[in-house]
């Protein structure tokens, strides 16, 4: 399976279990790896035979900016399902970063990574 990756998609969301997260919001960062067969697109040099990663990026940002959820696990699942709606995408790995999570000790990042497939 071939891979198309998007790294560092940023969007403001209002996800979290604490009231201040829901009120103030914060930046979430998303990395994706889409699994698909790119041979038909490469053979014909045809965008219609692969995934349009610009469209995927816009849809992912819309999910992050959309309906708030408590957990970034839930956010990752919603992103994965949006990616799998694209016909050629057979598998997706989603990593959601929450670099401003409300943690009381010094840290660099919090991430949740999931892999989902059509199977």
Short mmCIF file of C-alpha atoms in Angstrom, two decimals:
data_model
loop_
_atom_site.label_atom_id
_atom_site.label_comp_id
_atom_site.label_asym_id
_atom_site.label_seq_id
_atom_site.Cartn_x
_atom_site.Cartn_y
_atom_site.Cartn_z
CA UNK A 1 0.00 0.00 0.00
CA UNK A 2 1.25 3.47 -0.86
CA UNK A 3 1.16 6.37 1.57
CA UNK A 4 0.19 10.02 1.29
CA UNK A 5 1.09 12.01 4.39
CA UNK A 6 -0.05 15.39 5.67
CA UNK A 7 1.80 16.80 8.64
CA UNK A 8 1.09 19.70 10.93
CA UNK A 9 -2.49 20.59 9.99
CA UNK A 10 -3.52 23.26 12.49
CA UNK A 11 -6.96 24.35 13.61
CA UNK A 12 -8.60 25.91 16.63
CA UNK A 13 -10.99 23.67 18.48
CA UNK A 14 -12.97 23.69 21.69
CA UNK A 15 -12.37 20.10 22.76
CA UNK A 16 -11.70 18.95 26.30
CA UNK A 17 -13.32 18.00 29.55
CA UNK A 18 -12.67 21.28 31.38
CA UNK A 19 -14.93 24.33 31.02
CA UNK A 20 -12.02 26.63 30.13
CA UNK A 21 -11.09 24.36 27.21
CA UNK A 22 -14.62 24.58 25.88
CA UNK A 23 -14.79 28.36 26.38
CA UNK A 24 -11.32 29.51 25.32
CA UNK A 25 -10.39 26.81 22.82
CA UNK A 26 -6.88 25.93 21.75
CA UNK A 27 -4.85 24.90 18.73
CA UNK A 28 -4.85 21.25 17.75
CA UNK A 29 -2.34 19.79 15.30
CA UNK A 30 -3.12 16.78 13.13
CA UNK A 31 -0.82 14.46 11.20
CA UNK A 32 -2.28 11.97 8.71
CA UNK A 33 -0.95 9.03 6.75
CA UNK A 34 -3.41 7.85 4.13
CA UNK A 35 -2.96 4.34 2.72
CA UNK A 36 -4.04 3.86 -0.89
CA UNK A 37 -2.91 2.49 -4.23
CA UNK A 38 -1.42 5.39 -6.20
CA UNK A 39 -0.49 3.30 -9.27
CA UNK A 40 -3.63 4.13 -11.32
CA UNK A 41 -3.12 7.87 -10.72
CA UNK A 42 0.58 7.68 -11.53
CA UNK A 43 0.00 5.65 -14.71
CA UNK A 44 -2.49 8.17 -16.08
CA UNK A 45 -1.16 11.28 -14.28
CA UNK A 46 -4.76 11.79 -13.12
CA UNK A 47 -5.80 13.45 -9.86
CA UNK A 48 -9.22 11.81 -10.07
CA UNK A 49 -7.57 8.41 -9.52
CA UNK A 50 -5.97 9.30 -6.19
CA UNK A 51 -6.95 11.20 -3.06
CA UNK A 52 -7.06 14.99 -3.29
CA UNK A 53 -5.03 15.83 -0.19
CA UNK A 54 -6.08 19.48 -0.30
CA UNK A 55 -9.70 18.45 0.10
CA UNK A 56 -8.78 16.01 2.87
CA UNK A 57 -6.90 18.79 4.70
CA UNK A 58 -9.92 21.10 4.52
CA UNK A 59 -12.23 18.36 5.81
CA UNK A 60 -9.91 17.54 8.72
CA UNK A 61 -9.72 21.20 9.73
CA UNK A 62 -13.53 21.36 9.59
CA UNK A 63 -13.75 18.39 11.97
CA UNK A 64 -11.34 20.04 14.43
CA UNK A 65 -13.21 23.34 14.20
CA UNK A 66 -16.57 21.57 14.45
CA UNK A 67 -18.62 20.06 17.24
CA UNK A 68 -16.64 19.89 20.49
CA UNK A 69 -15.87 16.55 22.11
CA UNK A 70 -14.42 15.68 25.49
CA UNK A 71 -11.56 13.46 24.33
CA UNK A 72 -8.93 13.75 21.63
CA UNK A 73 -9.50 10.02 21.12
CA UNK A 74 -12.99 10.89 19.91
CA UNK A 75 -11.62 13.69 17.74
CA UNK A 76 -9.10 11.30 16.17
CA UNK A 77 -11.89 8.80 15.43
CA UNK A 78 -13.99 11.46 13.71
CA UNK A 79 -11.03 12.53 11.61
CA UNK A 80 -10.30 8.92 10.62
CA UNK A 81 -13.90 8.37 9.54
CA UNK A 82 -13.83 11.55 7.43
CA UNK A 83 -10.67 10.32 5.68
CA UNK A 84 -12.08 6.86 5.00
CA UNK A 85 -15.04 8.42 3.17
CA UNK A 86 -12.67 9.05 0.27
CA UNK A 87 -13.08 6.14 -2.11
CA UNK A 88 -9.42 5.26 -2.65
CA UNK A 89 -8.33 5.55 0.97
CA UNK A 90 -8.08 2.05 2.43
CA UNK A 91 -6.34 2.92 5.70
CA UNK A 92 -5.54 6.01 7.72
CA UNK A 93 -3.26 6.77 10.62
CA UNK A 94 -4.30 9.86 12.55
CA UNK A 95 -2.19 11.58 15.18
CA UNK A 96 -3.85 14.40 17.11
CA UNK A 97 -1.55 16.72 19.05
CA UNK A 98 -2.80 18.79 21.97
CA UNK A 99 0.27 20.90 22.77
CA UNK A 100 -1.58 23.17 25.20
CA UNK A 101 -3.30 20.46 27.22
CA UNK A 102 -4.12 21.50 30.78
CA UNK A 103 -1.29 19.64 32.50
CA UNK A 104 0.30 21.05 35.65
CA UNK A 105 3.87 19.88 34.92
CA UNK A 106 6.22 20.90 32.09
CA UNK A 107 5.63 18.93 28.86
CA UNK A 108 6.13 19.27 25.12
CA UNK A 109 3.04 17.63 23.69
CA UNK A 110 0.18 15.20 24.21
CA UNK A 111 -0.78 12.98 21.29
CA UNK A 112 -3.21 10.23 20.48
CA UNK A 113 -2.51 8.05 17.45
CA UNK A 114 -5.03 5.69 15.89
CA UNK A 115 -5.08 3.54 12.77
CA UNK A 116 -8.33 2.67 11.04
CA UNK A 117 -9.06 0.77 7.84
CA UNK A 118 -11.98 -0.25 5.68
CA UNK A 119 -11.52 -3.91 6.65
#
